[in-house]
Coordinates of C-alpha atoms in Angstrom, one line a residue:
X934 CA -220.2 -32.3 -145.9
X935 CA -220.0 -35.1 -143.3
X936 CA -217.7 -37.5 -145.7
X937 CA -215.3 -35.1 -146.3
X938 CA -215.1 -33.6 -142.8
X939 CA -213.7 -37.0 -141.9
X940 CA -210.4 -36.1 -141.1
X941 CA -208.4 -37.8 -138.4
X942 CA -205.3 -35.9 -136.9
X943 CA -203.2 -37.4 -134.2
X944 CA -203.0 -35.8 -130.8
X945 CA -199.9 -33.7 -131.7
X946 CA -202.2 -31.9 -134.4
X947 CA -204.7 -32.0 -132.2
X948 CA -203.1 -30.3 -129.6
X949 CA -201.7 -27.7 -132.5
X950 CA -205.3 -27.0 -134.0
X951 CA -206.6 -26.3 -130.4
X952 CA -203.8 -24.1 -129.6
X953 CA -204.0 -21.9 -133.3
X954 CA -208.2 -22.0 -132.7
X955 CA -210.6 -21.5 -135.3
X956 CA -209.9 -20.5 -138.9
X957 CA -213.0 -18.9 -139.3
X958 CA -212.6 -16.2 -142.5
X959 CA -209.2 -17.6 -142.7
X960 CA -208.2 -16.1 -146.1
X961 CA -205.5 -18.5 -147.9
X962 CA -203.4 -18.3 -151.4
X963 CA -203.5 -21.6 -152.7
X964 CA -201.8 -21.6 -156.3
X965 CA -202.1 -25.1 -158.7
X966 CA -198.8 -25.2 -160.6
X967 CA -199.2 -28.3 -163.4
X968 CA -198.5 -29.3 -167.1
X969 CA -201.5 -28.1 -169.1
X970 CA -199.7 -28.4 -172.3
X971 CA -196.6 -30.7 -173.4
X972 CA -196.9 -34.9 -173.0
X973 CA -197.8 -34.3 -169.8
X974 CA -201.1 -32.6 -170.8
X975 CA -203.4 -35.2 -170.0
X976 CA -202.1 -36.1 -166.3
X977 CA -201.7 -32.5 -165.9
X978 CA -204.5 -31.6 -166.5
X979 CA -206.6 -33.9 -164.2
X980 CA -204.5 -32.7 -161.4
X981 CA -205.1 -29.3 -162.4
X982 CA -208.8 -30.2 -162.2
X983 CA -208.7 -32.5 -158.8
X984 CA -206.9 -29.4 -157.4
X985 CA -209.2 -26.7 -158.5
X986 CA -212.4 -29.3 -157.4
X987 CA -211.4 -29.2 -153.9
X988 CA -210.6 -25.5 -153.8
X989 CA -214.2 -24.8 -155.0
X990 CA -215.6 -27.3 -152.5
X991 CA -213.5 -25.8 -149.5
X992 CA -215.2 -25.5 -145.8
X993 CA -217.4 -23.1 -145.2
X994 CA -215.3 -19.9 -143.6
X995 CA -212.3 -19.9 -145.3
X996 CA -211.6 -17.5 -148.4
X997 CA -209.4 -19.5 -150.8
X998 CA -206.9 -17.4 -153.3
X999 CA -205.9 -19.5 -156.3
X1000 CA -204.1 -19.0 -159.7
X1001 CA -203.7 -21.8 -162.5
X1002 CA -200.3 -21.5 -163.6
X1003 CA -199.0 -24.1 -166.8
X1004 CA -195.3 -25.2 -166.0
X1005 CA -194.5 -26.8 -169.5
X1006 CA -192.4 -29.9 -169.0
X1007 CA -189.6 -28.1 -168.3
X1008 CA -187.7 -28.0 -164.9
X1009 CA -187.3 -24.4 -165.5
X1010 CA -190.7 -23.9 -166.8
X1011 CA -191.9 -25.3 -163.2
X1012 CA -188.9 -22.9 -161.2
X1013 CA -190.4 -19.7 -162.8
X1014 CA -194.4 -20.3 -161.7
X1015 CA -193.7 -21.1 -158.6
X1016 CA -191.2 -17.9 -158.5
X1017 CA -194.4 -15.8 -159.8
X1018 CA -196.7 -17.6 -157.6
X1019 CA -195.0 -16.5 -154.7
X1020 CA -194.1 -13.0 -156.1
X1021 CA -197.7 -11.6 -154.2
X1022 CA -196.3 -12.7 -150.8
X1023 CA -196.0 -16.7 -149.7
X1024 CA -198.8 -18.7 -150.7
X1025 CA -200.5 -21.3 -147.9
X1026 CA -199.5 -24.3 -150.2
X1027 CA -198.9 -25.4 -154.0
X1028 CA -200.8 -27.6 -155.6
X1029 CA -197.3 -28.8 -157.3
X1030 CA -196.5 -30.6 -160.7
X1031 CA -196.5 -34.8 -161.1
X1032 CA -193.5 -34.4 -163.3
X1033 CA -190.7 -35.6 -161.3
X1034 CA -187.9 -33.5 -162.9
X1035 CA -190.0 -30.4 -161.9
X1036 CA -190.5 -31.4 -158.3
X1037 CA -187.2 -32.1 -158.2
X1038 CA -186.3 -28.6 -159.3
X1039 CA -189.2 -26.6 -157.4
X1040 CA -188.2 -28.5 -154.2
X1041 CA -185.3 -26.2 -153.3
X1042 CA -187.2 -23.2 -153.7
X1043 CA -189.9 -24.2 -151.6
X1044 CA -187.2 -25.2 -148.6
X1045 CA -186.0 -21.7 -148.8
X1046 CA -190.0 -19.7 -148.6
X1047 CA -191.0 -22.1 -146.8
X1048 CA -194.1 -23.6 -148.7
X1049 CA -195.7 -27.2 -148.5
X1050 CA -195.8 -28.6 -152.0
X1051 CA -198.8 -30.8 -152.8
X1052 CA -198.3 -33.4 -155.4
X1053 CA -199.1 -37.0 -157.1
X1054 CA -195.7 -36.9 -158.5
X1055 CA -194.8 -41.1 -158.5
X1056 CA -190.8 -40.6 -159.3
X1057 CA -189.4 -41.9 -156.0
X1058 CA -186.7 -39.3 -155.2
X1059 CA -189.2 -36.4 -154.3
X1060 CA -189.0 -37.7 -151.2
X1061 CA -185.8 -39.1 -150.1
X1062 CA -183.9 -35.6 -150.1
X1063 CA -184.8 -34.9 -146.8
X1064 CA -186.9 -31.8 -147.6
X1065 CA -189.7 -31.4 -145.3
X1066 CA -191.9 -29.1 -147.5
X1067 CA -193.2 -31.6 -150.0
X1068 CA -196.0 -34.4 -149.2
X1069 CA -197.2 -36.9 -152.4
X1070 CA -200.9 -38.0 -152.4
X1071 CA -200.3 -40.7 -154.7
X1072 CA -198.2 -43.7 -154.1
X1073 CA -194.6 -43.9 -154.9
X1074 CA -193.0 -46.2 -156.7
X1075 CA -191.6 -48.1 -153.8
X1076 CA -195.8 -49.1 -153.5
X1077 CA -197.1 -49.2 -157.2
X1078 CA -194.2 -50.9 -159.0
X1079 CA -194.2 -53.8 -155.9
X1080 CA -198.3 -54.2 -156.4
X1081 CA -197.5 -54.3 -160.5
X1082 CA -194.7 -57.1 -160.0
X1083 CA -196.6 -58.5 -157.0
X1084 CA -199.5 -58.6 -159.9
X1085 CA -197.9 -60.3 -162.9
X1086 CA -195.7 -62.8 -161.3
X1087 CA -198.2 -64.1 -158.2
X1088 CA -201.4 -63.7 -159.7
X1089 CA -200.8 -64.4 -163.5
X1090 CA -197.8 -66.5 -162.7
X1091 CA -195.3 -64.7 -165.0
X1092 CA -192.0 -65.7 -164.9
X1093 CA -190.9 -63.7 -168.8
X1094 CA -191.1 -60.1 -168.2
X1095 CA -190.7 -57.3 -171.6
X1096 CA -190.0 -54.3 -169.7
X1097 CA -191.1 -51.4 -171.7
X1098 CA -190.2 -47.9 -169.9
X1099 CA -190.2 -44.0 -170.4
X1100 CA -186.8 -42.3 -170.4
X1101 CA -187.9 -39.5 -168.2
X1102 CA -187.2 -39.5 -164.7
X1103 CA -190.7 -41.0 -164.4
X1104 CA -189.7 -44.1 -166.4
X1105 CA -186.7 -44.7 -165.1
X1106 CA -187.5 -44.7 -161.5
X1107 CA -190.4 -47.0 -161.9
X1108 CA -187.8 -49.5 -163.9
X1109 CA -185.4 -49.3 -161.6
X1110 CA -188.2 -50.1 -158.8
X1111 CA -190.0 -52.5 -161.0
X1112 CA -186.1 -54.2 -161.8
X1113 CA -186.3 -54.5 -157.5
X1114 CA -189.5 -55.9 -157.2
X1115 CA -189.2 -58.4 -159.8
X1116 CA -185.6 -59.4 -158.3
X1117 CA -187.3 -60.0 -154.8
X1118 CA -190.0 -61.8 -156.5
X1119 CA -187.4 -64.1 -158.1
X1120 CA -188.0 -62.6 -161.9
X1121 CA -185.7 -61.3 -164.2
X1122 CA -186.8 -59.5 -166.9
X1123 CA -186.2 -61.3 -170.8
X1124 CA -186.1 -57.6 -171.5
X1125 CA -185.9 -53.9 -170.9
X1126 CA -185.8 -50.9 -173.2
X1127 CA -186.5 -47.3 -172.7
X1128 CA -188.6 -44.9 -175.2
X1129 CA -188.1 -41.5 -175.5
X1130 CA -191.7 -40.0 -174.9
X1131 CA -192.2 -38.2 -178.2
X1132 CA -192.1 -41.0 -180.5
X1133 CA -194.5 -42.0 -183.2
X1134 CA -194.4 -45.6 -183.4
X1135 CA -194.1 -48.7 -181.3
X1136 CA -193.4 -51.1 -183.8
X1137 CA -190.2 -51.1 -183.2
X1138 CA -189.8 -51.9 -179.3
X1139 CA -192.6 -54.3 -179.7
X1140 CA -191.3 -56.2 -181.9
X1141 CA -188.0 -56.2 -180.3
X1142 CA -189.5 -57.5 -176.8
X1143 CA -191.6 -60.1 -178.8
X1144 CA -188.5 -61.3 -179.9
X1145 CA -187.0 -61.8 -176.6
X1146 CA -189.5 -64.4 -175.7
X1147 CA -191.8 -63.1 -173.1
X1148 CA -194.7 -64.4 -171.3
X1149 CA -196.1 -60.8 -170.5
X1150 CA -195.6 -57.0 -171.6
X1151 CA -195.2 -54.9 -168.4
X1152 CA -195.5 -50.8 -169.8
X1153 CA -194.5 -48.0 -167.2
X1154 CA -195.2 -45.0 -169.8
X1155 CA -196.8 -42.0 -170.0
X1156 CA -200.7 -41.5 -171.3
X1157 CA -200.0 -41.1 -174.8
X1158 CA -197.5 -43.7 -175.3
X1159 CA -199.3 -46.3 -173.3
X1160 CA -202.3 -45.7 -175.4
X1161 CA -200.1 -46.0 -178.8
X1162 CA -198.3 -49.0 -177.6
X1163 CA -201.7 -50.8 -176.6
X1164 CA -203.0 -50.0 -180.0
X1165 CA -200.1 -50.8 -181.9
X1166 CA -200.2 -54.3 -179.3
X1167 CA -203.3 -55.2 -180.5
X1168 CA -203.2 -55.1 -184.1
X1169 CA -200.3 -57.2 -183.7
X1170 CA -201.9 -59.9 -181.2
X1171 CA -199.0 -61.0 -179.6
X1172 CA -200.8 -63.4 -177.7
X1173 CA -199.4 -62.3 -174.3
X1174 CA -201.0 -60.2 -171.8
X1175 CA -200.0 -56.4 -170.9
X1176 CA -199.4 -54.9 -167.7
X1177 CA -199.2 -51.2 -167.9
X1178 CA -198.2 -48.1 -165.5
X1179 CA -200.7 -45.8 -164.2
X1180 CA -201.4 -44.0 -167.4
X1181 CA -203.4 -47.0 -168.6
X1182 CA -206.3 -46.5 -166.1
X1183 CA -206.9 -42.8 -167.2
X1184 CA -209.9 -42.8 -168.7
X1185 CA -208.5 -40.2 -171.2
X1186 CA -206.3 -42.8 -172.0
X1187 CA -208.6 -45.5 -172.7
X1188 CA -211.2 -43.1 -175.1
X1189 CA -207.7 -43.3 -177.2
X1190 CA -208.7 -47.0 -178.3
X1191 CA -211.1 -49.0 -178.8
X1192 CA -213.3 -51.2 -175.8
X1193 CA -211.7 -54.2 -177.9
X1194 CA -208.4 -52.9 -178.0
X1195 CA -208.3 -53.4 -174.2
X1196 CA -209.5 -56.7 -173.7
X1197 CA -206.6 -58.5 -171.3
X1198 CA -204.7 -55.4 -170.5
X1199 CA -204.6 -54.5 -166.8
X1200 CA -202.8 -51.3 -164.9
X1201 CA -201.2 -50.6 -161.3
X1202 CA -203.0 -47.5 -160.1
X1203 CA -203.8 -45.7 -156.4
X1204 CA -207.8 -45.9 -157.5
X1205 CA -210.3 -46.1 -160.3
X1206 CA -212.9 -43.6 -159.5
X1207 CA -215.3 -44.6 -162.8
X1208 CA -215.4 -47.9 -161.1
X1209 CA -217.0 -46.9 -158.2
X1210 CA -217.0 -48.6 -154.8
X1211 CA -218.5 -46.1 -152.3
X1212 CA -221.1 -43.3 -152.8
X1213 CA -218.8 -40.4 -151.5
X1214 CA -216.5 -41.5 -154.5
X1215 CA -219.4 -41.6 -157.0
X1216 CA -220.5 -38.3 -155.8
X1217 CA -216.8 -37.2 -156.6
X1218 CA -217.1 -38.7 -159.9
X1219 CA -220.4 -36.9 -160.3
X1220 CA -219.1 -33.6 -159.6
X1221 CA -216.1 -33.7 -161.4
X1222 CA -218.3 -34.7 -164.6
X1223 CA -220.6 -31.9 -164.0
X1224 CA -217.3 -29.3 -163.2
X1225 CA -215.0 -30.4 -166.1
X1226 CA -217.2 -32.2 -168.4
X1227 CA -214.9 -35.4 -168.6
X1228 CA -213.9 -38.5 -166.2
X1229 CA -212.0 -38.0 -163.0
X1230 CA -209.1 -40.4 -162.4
X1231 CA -207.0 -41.6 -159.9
X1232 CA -203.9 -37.9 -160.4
X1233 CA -207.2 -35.9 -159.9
X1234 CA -208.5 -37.7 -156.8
X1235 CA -204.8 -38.2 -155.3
X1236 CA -204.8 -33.7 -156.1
X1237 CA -208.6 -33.6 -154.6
X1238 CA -207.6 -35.8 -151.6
X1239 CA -204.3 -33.8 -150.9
X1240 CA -205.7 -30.8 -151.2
X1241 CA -208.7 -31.6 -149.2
X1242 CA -206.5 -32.3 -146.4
X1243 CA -205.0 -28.6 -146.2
X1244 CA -208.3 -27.0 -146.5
X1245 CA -209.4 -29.4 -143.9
X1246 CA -206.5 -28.7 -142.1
X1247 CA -206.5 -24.8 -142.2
X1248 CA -210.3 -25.4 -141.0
X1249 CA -209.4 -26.6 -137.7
X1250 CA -206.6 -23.6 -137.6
X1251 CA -203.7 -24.3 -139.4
X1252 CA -203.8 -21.3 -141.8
X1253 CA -199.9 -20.4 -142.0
X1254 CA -197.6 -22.6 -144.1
X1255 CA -195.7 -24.1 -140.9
X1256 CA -198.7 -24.7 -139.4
X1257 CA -200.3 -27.0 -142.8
X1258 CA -197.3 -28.4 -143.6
X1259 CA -197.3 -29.7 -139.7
X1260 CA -200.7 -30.5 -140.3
X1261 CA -199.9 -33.0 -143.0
X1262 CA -196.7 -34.3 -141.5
X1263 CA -198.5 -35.3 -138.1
X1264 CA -202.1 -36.0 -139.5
X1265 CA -204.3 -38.9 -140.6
X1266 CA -207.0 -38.1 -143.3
X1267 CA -209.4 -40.3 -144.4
X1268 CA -209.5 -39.5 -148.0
X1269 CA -211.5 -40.7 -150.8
X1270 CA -208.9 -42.9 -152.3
X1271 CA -207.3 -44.3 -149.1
X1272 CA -206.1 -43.2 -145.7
X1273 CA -203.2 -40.8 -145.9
X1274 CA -200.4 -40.8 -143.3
X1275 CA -197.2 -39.2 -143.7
X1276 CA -194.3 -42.1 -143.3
X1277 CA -192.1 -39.4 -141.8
X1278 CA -190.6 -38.0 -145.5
X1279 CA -193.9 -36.9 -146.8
X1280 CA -195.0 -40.4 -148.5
X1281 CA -198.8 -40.0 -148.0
X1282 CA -200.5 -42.6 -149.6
X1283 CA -199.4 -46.3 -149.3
X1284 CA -202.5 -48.3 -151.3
X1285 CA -202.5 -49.8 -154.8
X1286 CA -204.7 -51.4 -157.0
X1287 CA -204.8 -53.5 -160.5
X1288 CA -207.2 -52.4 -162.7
X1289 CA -208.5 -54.4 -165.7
X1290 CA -210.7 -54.4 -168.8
X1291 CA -212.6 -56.6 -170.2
X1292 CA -213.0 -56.0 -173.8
X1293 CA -216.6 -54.5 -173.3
X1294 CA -216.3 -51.3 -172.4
X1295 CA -213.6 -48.5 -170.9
X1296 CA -214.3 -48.9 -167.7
X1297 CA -211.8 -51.3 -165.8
X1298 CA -212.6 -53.5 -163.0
X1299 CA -210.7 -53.1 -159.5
X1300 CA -209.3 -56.8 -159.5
X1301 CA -206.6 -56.5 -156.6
X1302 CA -205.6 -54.1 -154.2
X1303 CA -202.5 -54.2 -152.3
X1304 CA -202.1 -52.2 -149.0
X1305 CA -198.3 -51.4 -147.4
X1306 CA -197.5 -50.0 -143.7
X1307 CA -196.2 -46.5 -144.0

């Protein structure tokens, strides 16, 4: 598998791979620690499928250990699978939850075993603790919310903002870095309200932001809500265009409404693989679809990609969990979605893109992509 071989490590990991020799046989323990169940199901479970992809595609040689654990929503449901995970001895790396609260809570434990954690978690904070043991494979916050500012104020020339977030840890770090962006940008928002994620009807907020005047409804919600909002949106027909988070481009998301539903709206994501662009990412796309039976997205890639990179990395000889987590710290992999490179706190991926639909069908368009130097 040339394409995926295509891994790029620096001459520090070069000089470690050389030094640890080949992996051949290497046996590893490679646990995938998600929400299957809860809000969170839908992102959870696409990582839980990226993950489990790139374990059954691993390089020929290695002998690859793995257990699907659920971890709830809860930051203690997420503290007790990784304890059990690592009750059998410590595993090579965790494919770890996108829910920020549970990274947040996991990454003490994997400071103390020593174990890399392996995530698309977006909530900015994962990485500014200082720990050295977790790596994200999908943008942070710092990236996405600057590309979906970037988006509605220089390329739709909105100057009225209706911020509309989540009051999980998720939501409240992307409006907090979307509050940033838009400052920088010379915006100020005409309003911002948080939703708690279980609720059952939009009406409300939407009407509430209408009211405020706005030229544009920016969402940073989880799947479900976005979809609900959206829905909710377009039986109303504001007559202003939406800019949602990174649920919106899920394709699970978007079988929740109607091709008409969508016409206008437009989402800040890493990638879009439905859309294509490249035949290793339609081949990706094509096994995932044969694997899973349902569309890959852009938390299933980021989890393939990361993932990917260990196995590539313990390959080459890096089959402890010093020796991967060095790997990822000092490597560059040429993933499907972008080229990683850790920034030095275990920010890997540093590429967005704005994704919109056109009213015809589910499958958005890449419109924009904005790249930033780790």
């Amino acid at each position: 598998m040339p394409a995926r071989k295509a891994i790029l490590f620096a001459a520090a990991f070069a000089a470690l791979s050389s030094a640890a020799g080949p992996a051949a046989a290497a046996d590893l323990d490679i646990p995938v620690l998600v929400p299957v169940t809860g809000f969170l199901a839908l992102e959870g479970t696409s990582q839980r499928n990226g993950a489990v992809l790139a374990i059954r595609q691993a390089p020929e040689g290695l002998t690859v250990r793995s257990e699907v654990i659920d971890t709830g929503t809860s930051p203690e449901g997420a503290v007790t699978a990784l304890e059990r995970a690592s009750g059998r001895g410590t595993p090579t790396a965790i494919a770890a939850s996108m829910l920020g609260t549970q990274m947040l809570a996991m990454l003490p434990l994997a400071d103390e075993y020593g174990i890399p954690l392996v995530t698309v978690s977006g909530t900015a904070s994962i990485t500014e603790r200082g720990n050295p043991w977790v790596f994200r494979f999908f943008p942070g916050d710092g990236v996405t919310k600057t590309a979906h500012a970037r988006y509605v104020a220089e390329e739709l020339g909105k100057r009225r903002p209706a911020v509309i977030y989540q009051t999980t840890a998720y939501g409240q770090s992307g409006q907090a870095h979307l509050r940033d962006a838009f400052a920088k940008l010379g915006v100020e928002p005409v309003f911002e309200e948080g939703v708690d994620p279980g609720i059952r009807d939009m009406l409300p907020v939407l009407t509430k932001a209408m009211a405020a005047n706005p030229d544009v409804l920016v969402l940073h919600l989880h799947s479900g809500p976005t979809a609900l909002f959206v829905r909710q949106a377009a039986a109303m027909n504001p007559g202003v265009p939406i800019v949602a988070g990174s649920a919106m481009h899920q394709p699970s998301t978007a079988a929740l409404l109607e091709p008409a539903e969508l016409k206008g709206v437009c989402a800040e994501t890493s990638a879009s693989p439905v859309s294509g662009g490249s035949p290793e990412m339609e081949r990706f796309t094509a096994d995932y679809r044969a694997a899973f039976g349902t569309e890959p997205d852009a938390f299933a890639l980021g989890q393939y990609d990361g993932i990917r990179m260990v196995l590539d990395a313990a390959a080459d000889g890096a089959d402890t969990p010093e020796a991967v987590r060095n790997a990822l710290a000092k490597g560059i992999y040429r993933g499907l979605a972008m080229t990683y490179r850790s920034d030095g706190r275990g920010n890997m991926a540093h590429s967005a893109v704005i994704v919109c639909y056109d009213g015809s069908s589910r499958v958005p368009a890449v419109v924009k992509r904005y790249d930033v130097a780790p």
